[in-house]
Amino acid sequence: MLADLVITAAAEAWRGAGEIIATGIGPIPRLAASLAKSSFAPDLLLTDAEVFYRVTPVPLGKRVGPEPTVEGWAPYAHMFDMLWSGHRHAMVAPVQLDRFGQVNISVIGDHARPKSAMLGARGFPGNSVHHPNSFFFPQHTKRAFVSGEVDFVCSAGYNPARFPGGRLPPWLDLRLIVTNLAVLDFGGPDHAIRVRSLHPGITFEQVQDNTGFPLVRPDVLPVTPAPGAEAVAIIAALDPGGVRHTIVRAEPA
């Protein structure tokens, strides 16, 4: 299933992260963080979206069976202390992303007269300057991966024009981009977005044709690894209602 492959690829964002908060915004990023903690990154801290850290991830949907064991208390004050000190890595699901890694969740079109209004910038500005961030897009299209800049910049990216003297700050840390077509990162020259792996049956040309800016193509482009039986079982237990399949629908060849 493509959804399971995408979740497994996204989970790699937290490999070797240590004892930090892993925040996945939306079902796919949340399942990815939960898979990471359940398999290769047991030191990750995951909240239950309420006020507690849980020893085992909380599955999607209505809770059934015994409550997962509480590992610690996570009030706002503690969360912000962890966030401001860089001890969090979030994976978010924006509406637009540009070649600099700037993202938009606020408005489509001109801010004064938008075609559509969405969430507003929310916590994106602060998050982008305090801790690592990764991104998930269920549909890799030119509407999401835009030419030029995003319609409204909600978080910092590798755009020198947005910083005094054109110097990028050393603390800016953008990592993975996972979509329904490929896994990308910021490993190209001057943090240019690079294709890291292609999902089964997808070509580099397909990814480039669905992107509004040039992508870096490495000499070797592997296929995104398929999840093993253990990962598939963990994902199924974390998402018994199959919410993931309503978000990532297409299947690879």
Coordinates of N, CA, C and O in Angstrom, one line a residue, residues 79-215:
M79 N 6.0 22.3 27.0 CA 6.1 22.2 25.5 C 6.8 23.3 24.9 O 7.7 23.1 24.0
F80 N 6.5 24.6 25.4 CA 7.2 25.7 24.8 C 8.7 25.7 25.2 O 9.6 26.2 24.4
D81 N 9.0 25.3 26.4 CA 10.4 25.2 26.8 C 11.2 24.2 25.9 O 12.3 24.5 25.5
M82 N 10.6 23.1 25.6 CA 11.2 22.1 24.6 C 11.3 22.7 23.2 O 12.3 22.6 22.6
L83 N 10.2 23.4 22.8 CA 10.2 24.0 21.4 C 11.3 25.0 21.3 O 12.1 25.0 20.3
W84 N 11.3 26.0 22.2 CA 12.3 27.1 22.1 C 13.7 26.7 22.2 O 14.6 27.3 21.7
S85 N 13.9 25.6 22.9 CA 15.3 25.1 23.0 C 15.7 24.1 21.9 O 16.9 23.6 21.9
G86 N 14.9 24.0 20.9 CA 15.2 23.1 19.8 C 15.0 21.7 19.9 O 15.3 20.9 19.1
H87 N 14.4 21.2 21.1 CA 14.2 19.8 21.3 C 12.9 19.3 20.8 O 12.1 18.6 21.4
R88 N 12.6 19.7 19.6 CA 11.4 19.1 18.9 C 11.7 19.1 17.4 O 12.4 19.9 16.8
H89 N 11.1 18.1 16.7 CA 11.2 18.0 15.2 C 9.7 17.8 14.8 O 9.2 16.7 15.1
A90 N 9.2 18.7 14.1 CA 7.8 18.6 13.6 C 7.8 18.3 12.1 O 8.6 18.7 11.4
M91 N 6.8 17.5 11.8 CA 6.5 17.2 10.4 C 5.1 17.8 10.1 O 4.1 17.3 10.8
V92 N 5.0 18.8 9.2 CA 3.7 19.5 9.0 C 3.2 19.2 7.6 O 4.0 18.8 6.7
A93 N 2.0 19.6 7.3 CA 1.4 19.4 6.0 C 0.9 20.7 5.5 O -0.3 21.0 5.5
P94 N 1.7 21.5 4.9 CA 1.3 22.8 4.4 C 0.5 22.7 3.1 O 0.4 21.6 2.5
V95 N 0.0 23.8 2.6 CA -0.7 23.8 1.3 C 0.2 24.1 0.2 O 0.0 23.6 -0.9
Q96 N 1.2 25.0 0.4 CA 2.2 25.4 -0.6 C 3.6 25.3 0.0 O 3.8 25.6 1.2
L97 N 4.5 25.0 -0.9 CA 6.0 25.1 -0.6 C 6.7 25.6 -1.8 O 6.3 25.3 -3.0
D98 N 7.7 26.5 -1.6 CA 8.5 27.0 -2.7 C 9.9 26.5 -2.7 O 10.3 25.7 -1.8
R99 N 10.7 26.9 -3.7 CA 12.1 26.4 -3.8 C 13.0 26.7 -2.6 O 14.0 26.0 -2.5
F100 N 12.6 27.6 -1.8 CA 13.4 28.0 -0.6 C 13.0 27.1 0.6 O 13.6 27.3 1.7
G101 N 11.9 26.4 0.5 CA 11.4 25.7 1.7 C 10.4 26.5 2.5 O 10.0 26.1 3.6
Q102 N 10.1 27.7 2.0 CA 9.0 28.5 2.7 C 7.7 27.9 2.4 O 7.4 27.4 1.3
V103 N 6.8 27.8 3.4 CA 5.5 27.2 3.3 C 4.4 28.1 3.6 O 4.6 29.1 4.3
N104 N 3.2 27.7 3.2 CA 2.0 28.6 3.4 C 0.8 27.7 3.8 O 0.5 26.7 3.3
I105 N 0.2 28.2 4.9 CA -1.1 27.6 5.4 C -2.1 28.6 5.6 O -3.1 28.4 6.3
S106 N -1.9 29.9 5.1 CA -2.7 31.0 5.5 C -3.8 31.4 4.4 O -5.0 31.3 4.7
V107 N -3.3 31.8 3.2 CA -4.3 32.2 2.2 C -3.8 31.8 0.8 O -2.6 31.7 0.6
I108 N -4.7 31.6 -0.1 CA -4.4 31.4 -1.5 C -4.7 32.7 -2.2 O -5.9 33.2 -2.1
G109 N -3.8 33.3 -2.9 CA -4.0 34.6 -3.6 C -3.5 35.7 -2.8 O -2.8 35.5 -1.8
D110 N -3.8 36.9 -3.1 CA -3.4 38.1 -2.4 C -4.0 38.2 -1.0 O -5.2 37.9 -0.9
H111 N -3.2 38.5 -0.1 CA -3.6 38.5 1.3 C -4.8 39.5 1.6 O -5.6 39.3 2.4
A112 N -4.8 40.6 0.8 CA -5.9 41.6 1.0 C -7.2 41.1 0.4 O -8.3 41.4 1.0
R113 N -7.1 40.3 -0.7 CA -8.4 39.8 -1.3 C -8.1 38.3 -1.7 O -8.0 38.0 -2.9
P114 N -8.0 37.4 -0.7 CA -7.6 36.1 -1.0 C -8.7 35.3 -1.8 O -9.9 35.6 -1.6
K115 N -8.3 34.3 -2.6 CA -9.2 33.4 -3.2 C -9.8 32.5 -2.2 O -11.0 32.1 -2.3
S116 N -9.0 32.1 -1.2 CA -9.5 31.3 -0.1 C -8.6 31.6 1.1 O -7.4 31.8 1.0
A117 N -9.3 31.6 2.3 CA -8.6 31.8 3.6 C -8.5 30.4 4.3 O -9.5 29.7 4.3
M118 N -7.4 30.1 4.9 CA -7.2 28.8 5.6 C -7.0 29.0 7.1 O -7.8 29.7 7.7
L119 N -6.0 28.5 7.6 CA -5.8 28.5 9.1 C -5.2 29.7 9.6 O -5.3 30.0 10.8
G120 N -4.4 30.5 8.8 CA -3.6 31.5 9.3 C -2.2 30.9 9.6 O -2.0 29.7 9.6
A121 N -1.2 31.7 9.9 CA 0.1 31.2 10.0 C 0.3 30.3 11.3 O 1.2 29.5 11.3
R122 N -0.6 30.5 12.2 CA -0.6 29.7 13.5 C 0.8 29.7 14.1 O 1.4 30.8 14.2
G123 N 1.4 28.5 14.5 CA 2.7 28.5 15.1 C 3.8 28.3 14.2 O 5.0 28.2 14.6
F124 N 3.6 28.4 12.9 CA 4.7 28.1 11.9 C 5.9 29.1 12.0 O 7.0 28.7 11.9
P125 N 5.6 30.4 12.2 CA 6.8 31.3 12.3 C 7.8 30.9 13.4 O 9.0 30.8 13.1
G126 N 7.2 30.7 14.6 CA 8.1 30.4 15.7 C 8.7 29.0 15.6 O 9.9 28.8 15.9
N127 N 7.9 28.0 15.1 CA 8.4 26.7 14.9 C 9.6 26.7 14.0 O 10.6 26.0 14.2
S128 N 9.5 27.4 12.9 CA 10.5 27.4 11.8 C 11.8 27.9 12.3 O 12.9 27.6 11.7
V129 N 11.9 28.8 13.3 CA 13.1 29.4 13.7 C 13.7 28.7 15.0 O 14.7 29.2 15.4
H130 N 13.0 27.8 15.5 CA 13.4 27.2 16.8 C 13.8 25.7 16.8 O 14.5 25.2 17.6
H131 N 13.3 25.0 15.8 CA 13.6 23.5 15.8 C 13.5 23.0 14.4 O 12.9 23.6 13.5
P132 N 14.0 21.8 14.1 CA 13.9 21.2 12.8 C 12.5 20.9 12.3 O 11.6 20.7 13.2
N133 N 12.3 21.0 11.0 CA 10.9 20.8 10.5 C 11.0 20.0 9.2 O 12.0 20.1 8.4
S134 N 10.1 19.1 9.0 CA 9.9 18.4 7.7 C 8.5 18.6 7.2 O 7.6 19.1 8.0
F135 N 8.2 18.1 6.0 CA 6.9 18.4 5.4 C 6.3 17.1 4.7 O 7.1 16.3 4.2
F136 N 5.0 17.1 4.7 CA 4.3 16.0 4.0 C 3.2 16.6 3.1 O 2.5 17.6 3.5
F137 N 3.2 16.1 1.8 CA 2.2 16.6 0.8 C 1.5 15.3 0.3 O 2.2 14.5 -0.4
P138 N 0.2 15.2 0.4 CA -0.5 14.0 -0.1 C -0.6 14.0 -1.6 O -0.8 13.0 -2.3
Q139 N -0.5 15.3 -2.2 CA -0.6 15.4 -3.7 C 0.5 16.3 -4.2 O 0.6 17.5 -3.9
H140 N 1.4 15.7 -4.9 CA 2.6 16.4 -5.4 C 2.2 17.0 -6.7 O 2.2 16.4 -7.8
T141 N 1.9 18.3 -6.7 CA 1.4 19.0 -7.9 C 2.1 20.4 -7.9 O 2.6 20.9 -6.9
K142 N 1.9 21.1 -9.0 CA 2.5 22.5 -9.1 C 1.6 23.5 -8.3 O 2.1 24.6 -8.0
R143 N 0.4 23.1 -7.9 CA -0.3 23.9 -7.0 C 0.3 23.9 -5.6 O 0.1 24.9 -4.9
A144 N 0.9 22.8 -5.3 CA 1.5 22.7 -4.0 C 3.0 23.1 -4.0 O 3.4 23.8 -3.1
F145 N 3.7 22.7 -5.0 CA 5.1 23.0 -5.2 C 5.2 24.2 -6.2 O 5.3 23.9 -7.4
V146 N 5.1 25.4 -5.7 CA 4.8 26.5 -6.6 C 6.1 27.2 -7.2 O 7.2 27.0 -6.6
S147 N 5.9 27.8 -8.3 CA 7.0 28.7 -8.8 C 7.0 30.0 -8.1 O 6.0 30.4 -7.5
G148 N 8.1 30.7 -8.0 CA 8.2 31.9 -7.3 C 8.1 31.6 -5.8 O 8.6 30.5 -5.3
E149 N 7.6 32.5 -5.0 CA 7.4 32.3 -3.6 C 5.9 31.9 -3.4 O 5.0 32.1 -4.2
V150 N 5.7 31.3 -2.2 CA 4.4 30.9 -1.8 C 3.6 32.2 -1.7 O 4.1 33.3 -1.5
D151 N 2.2 32.0 -1.7 CA 1.4 33.2 -1.7 C 1.5 34.0 -0.4 O 1.3 35.2 -0.4
F152 N 1.7 33.3 0.7 CA 1.9 34.0 2.0 C 2.9 33.2 2.8 O 2.7 32.0 3.1
V153 N 4.1 33.8 3.1 CA 5.1 33.1 3.8 C 4.8 33.0 5.3 O 4.7 33.9 6.0
C154 N 4.6 31.7 5.7 CA 4.2 31.4 7.1 C 5.4 30.9 7.9 O 5.3 30.9 9.1
S155 N 6.5 30.5 7.3 CA 7.6 30.0 8.0 C 8.9 30.3 7.2 O 8.9 30.4 6.0
A156 N 10.0 30.4 8.0 CA 11.3 30.7 7.4 C 11.8 29.6 6.5 O 11.6 28.4 6.8
G157 N 12.5 30.0 5.4 CA 13.1 29.1 4.5 C 14.5 29.6 4.1 O 14.9 30.6 4.6
Y158 N 15.1 28.9 3.2 CA 16.4 29.2 2.8 C 16.4 30.3 1.7 O 17.0 30.2 0.6
N159 N 15.7 31.4 2.0 CA 15.6 32.5 1.0 C 16.5 33.7 1.6 O 16.0 34.4 2.5
P160 N 17.6 34.0 1.0 CA 18.5 35.0 1.5 C 17.8 36.4 1.5 O 18.2 37.3 2.3
A161 N 16.9 36.6 0.6 CA 16.2 37.9 0.5 C 15.4 38.2 1.7 O 15.0 39.4 1.9
R162 N 15.1 37.2 2.5 CA 14.2 37.4 3.7 C 15.0 37.7 4.9 O 14.5 37.8 6.0
F163 N 16.4 37.7 4.8 CA 17.2 37.9 6.0 C 18.1 39.1 5.9 O 18.6 39.4 4.8
P164 N 18.4 39.8 7.0 CA 19.3 41.0 6.9 C 20.7 40.6 6.3 O 21.3 39.6 6.7
G165 N 21.1 41.4 5.3 CA 22.4 41.2 4.7 C 22.4 39.9 3.8 O 23.5 39.6 3.3
G166 N 21.3 39.3 3.6 CA 21.2 38.1 2.8 C 21.9 36.9 3.4 O 22.1 35.9 2.7
R167 N 22.2 36.9 4.7 CA 22.9 35.8 5.3 C 21.9 34.9 6.0 O 21.2 35.3 6.9
L168 N 21.9 33.6 5.6 CA 21.0 32.6 6.2 C 21.5 32.4 7.7 O 22.6 32.2 7.9
P169 N 20.5 32.3 8.6 CA 20.9 32.0 10.0 C 21.4 30.5 10.1 O 20.8 29.6 9.5
P170 N 22.3 30.3 11.0 CA 22.8 28.9 11.2 C 21.8 27.9 11.8 O 22.0 26.7 11.7
W171 N 20.8 28.5 12.5 CA 19.9 27.6 13.2 C 18.7 27.0 12.3 O 18.0 26.2 12.7
L172 N 18.6 27.6 11.1 CA 17.5 27.1 10.2 C 17.8 25.7 9.7 O 18.9 25.3 9.2
D173 N 16.8 24.8 10.0 CA 17.0 23.3 9.8 C 15.8 22.7 9.2 O 14.9 22.2 9.9
L174 N 15.7 22.7 7.8 CA 14.7 22.0 7.1 C 15.2 20.7 6.6 O 16.3 20.6 6.1
R175 N 14.4 19.6 6.8 CA 14.9 18.3 6.5 C 14.2 17.5 5.4 O 14.5 17.7 4.2
L176 N 13.2 16.7 5.7 CA 12.6 15.9 4.6 C 11.3 16.5 4.1 O 10.6 17.3 4.7
I177 N 11.1 16.2 2.8 CA 9.8 16.4 2.2 C 9.3 15.1 1.6 O 10.0 14.4 0.8
V178 N 8.1 14.6 2.1 CA 7.6 13.3 1.7 C 6.3 13.6 1.0 O 5.4 14.3 1.5
T179 N 6.1 13.0 -0.2 CA 4.9 13.2 -1.0 C 4.4 11.9 -1.5 O 5.0 10.8 -1.3
N180 N 3.3 11.9 -2.3 CA 2.8 10.7 -2.9 C 3.7 10.2 -4.1 O 3.4 9.1 -4.6
L181 N 4.7 11.0 -4.5 CA 5.5 10.6 -5.6 C 7.0 10.3 -5.2 O 7.6 9.4 -5.8
A182 N 7.5 10.9 -4.2 CA 8.9 10.8 -3.9 C 9.2 11.3 -2.5 O 8.4 11.8 -1.8
V183 N 10.5 11.1 -2.1 CA 11.1 11.7 -0.9 C 12.1 12.7 -1.4 O 13.0 12.4 -2.3
L184 N 12.1 13.9 -0.8 CA 13.0 15.0 -1.2 C 13.6 15.5 0.0 O 13.2 15.3 1.2
D185 N 14.7 16.3 -0.1 CA 15.3 17.0 1.0 C 16.0 18.3 0.5 O 15.7 18.7 -0.7
F186 N 16.7 18.9 1.3 CA 17.3 20.2 1.0 C 18.8 20.0 0.8 O 19.6 20.9 1.1
G187 N 19.3 18.9 0.2 CA 20.7 18.6 0.1 C 21.3 19.1 -1.2 O 22.5 18.7 -1.4
G188 N 20.7 19.9 -2.0 CA 21.3 20.4 -3.2 C 22.2 21.6 -2.9 O 22.3 22.0 -1.7
P189 N 22.9 22.1 -3.9 CA 23.7 23.3 -3.7 C 22.9 24.5 -3.1 O 21.7 24.8 -3.6
D190 N 23.4 25.1 -2.1 CA 22.7 26.3 -1.4 C 21.3 25.8 -0.9 O 20.4 26.6 -1.0
H191 N 21.2 24.6 -0.4 CA 20.0 24.1 0.1 C 18.9 23.9 -0.9 O 17.7 23.9 -0.6
A192 N 19.2 23.8 -2.2 CA 18.2 23.5 -3.2 C 17.6 22.2 -3.0 O 18.2 21.2 -2.4
I193 N 16.3 22.1 -3.3 CA 15.5 20.8 -3.1 C 16.0 19.7 -4.0 O 16.0 19.9 -5.3
R194 N 16.3 18.6 -3.5 CA 16.8 17.5 -4.2 C 15.9 16.3 -4.0 O 15.3 16.0 -3.0
V195 N 15.7 15.5 -5.1 CA 15.0 14.3 -5.0 C 15.9 13.2 -4.4 O 17.0 13.0 -4.8
R196 N 15.4 12.6 -3.3 CA 16.2 11.6 -2.6 C 15.9 10.2 -3.0 O 16.7 9.3 -3.0
S197 N 14.6 9.9 -3.2 CA 14.2 8.6 -3.7 C 12.8 8.8 -4.4 O 12.1 9.7 -4.2
L198 N 12.6 7.8 -5.3 CA 11.3 7.8 -6.1 C 10.5 6.6 -5.6 O 11.0 5.5 -5.4
H199 N 9.2 6.9 -5.5 CA 8.3 5.8 -5.1 C 8.2 4.8 -6.3 O 8.4 5.1 -7.4
P200 N 7.8 3.5 -6.0 CA 7.7 2.5 -7.1 C 6.9 3.0 -8.3 O 5.8 3.5 -8.1
G201 N 7.4 2.8 -9.5 CA 6.7 3.2 -10.7 C 6.8 4.6 -11.1 O 6.2 5.0 -12.1
I202 N 7.4 5.5 -10.3 CA 7.5 6.9 -10.6 C 8.9 7.2 -11.2 O 9.9 6.7 -10.7
T203 N 8.9 8.2 -12.1 CA 10.1 8.6 -12.7 C 10.5 10.0 -12.2 O 9.6 10.7 -11.7
F204 N 11.8 10.4 -12.4 CA 12.2 11.7 -12.0 C 11.4 12.7 -12.8 O 11.0 13.8 -12.3
E205 N 11.2 12.4 -14.1 CA 10.5 13.4 -15.0 C 9.1 13.6 -14.5 O 8.6 14.8 -14.6
Q206 N 8.4 12.6 -14.0 CA 7.0 12.8 -13.4 C 7.1 13.8 -12.2 O 6.2 14.7 -12.1
V207 N 8.1 13.6 -11.4 CA 8.2 14.5 -10.2 C 8.5 15.9 -10.6 O 7.9 16.9 -10.2
Q208 N 9.4 16.1 -11.6 CA 9.8 17.4 -12.1 C 8.6 18.1 -12.8 O 8.4 19.3 -12.6
D209 N 7.9 17.3 -13.5 CA 6.7 17.9 -14.3 C 5.6 18.4 -13.3 O 4.8 19.2 -13.7
N210 N 5.6 17.9 -12.1 CA 4.6 18.3 -11.1 C 5.2 19.2 -10.1 O 4.5 19.5 -9.0
T211 N 6.3 19.8 -10.4 CA 7.0 20.8 -9.5 C 7.2 22.1 -10.2 O 7.6 22.1 -11.4
G212 N 6.9 23.2 -9.6 CA 7.0 24.5 -10.2 C 8.4 25.1 -10.2 O 8.5 26.3 -10.7
F213 N 9.4 24.4 -9.8 CA 10.8 24.9 -9.8 C 11.7 23.7 -10.1 O 11.3 22.6 -9.9
P214 N 12.9 24.0 -10.6 CA 13.9 22.9 -10.9 C 14.3 22.1 -9.7 O 14.5 22.7 -8.6
L215 N 14.3 20.8 -9.8 CA 14.8 20.0 -8.7 C 16.2 19.5 -9.0 O 16.6 19.3 -10.2

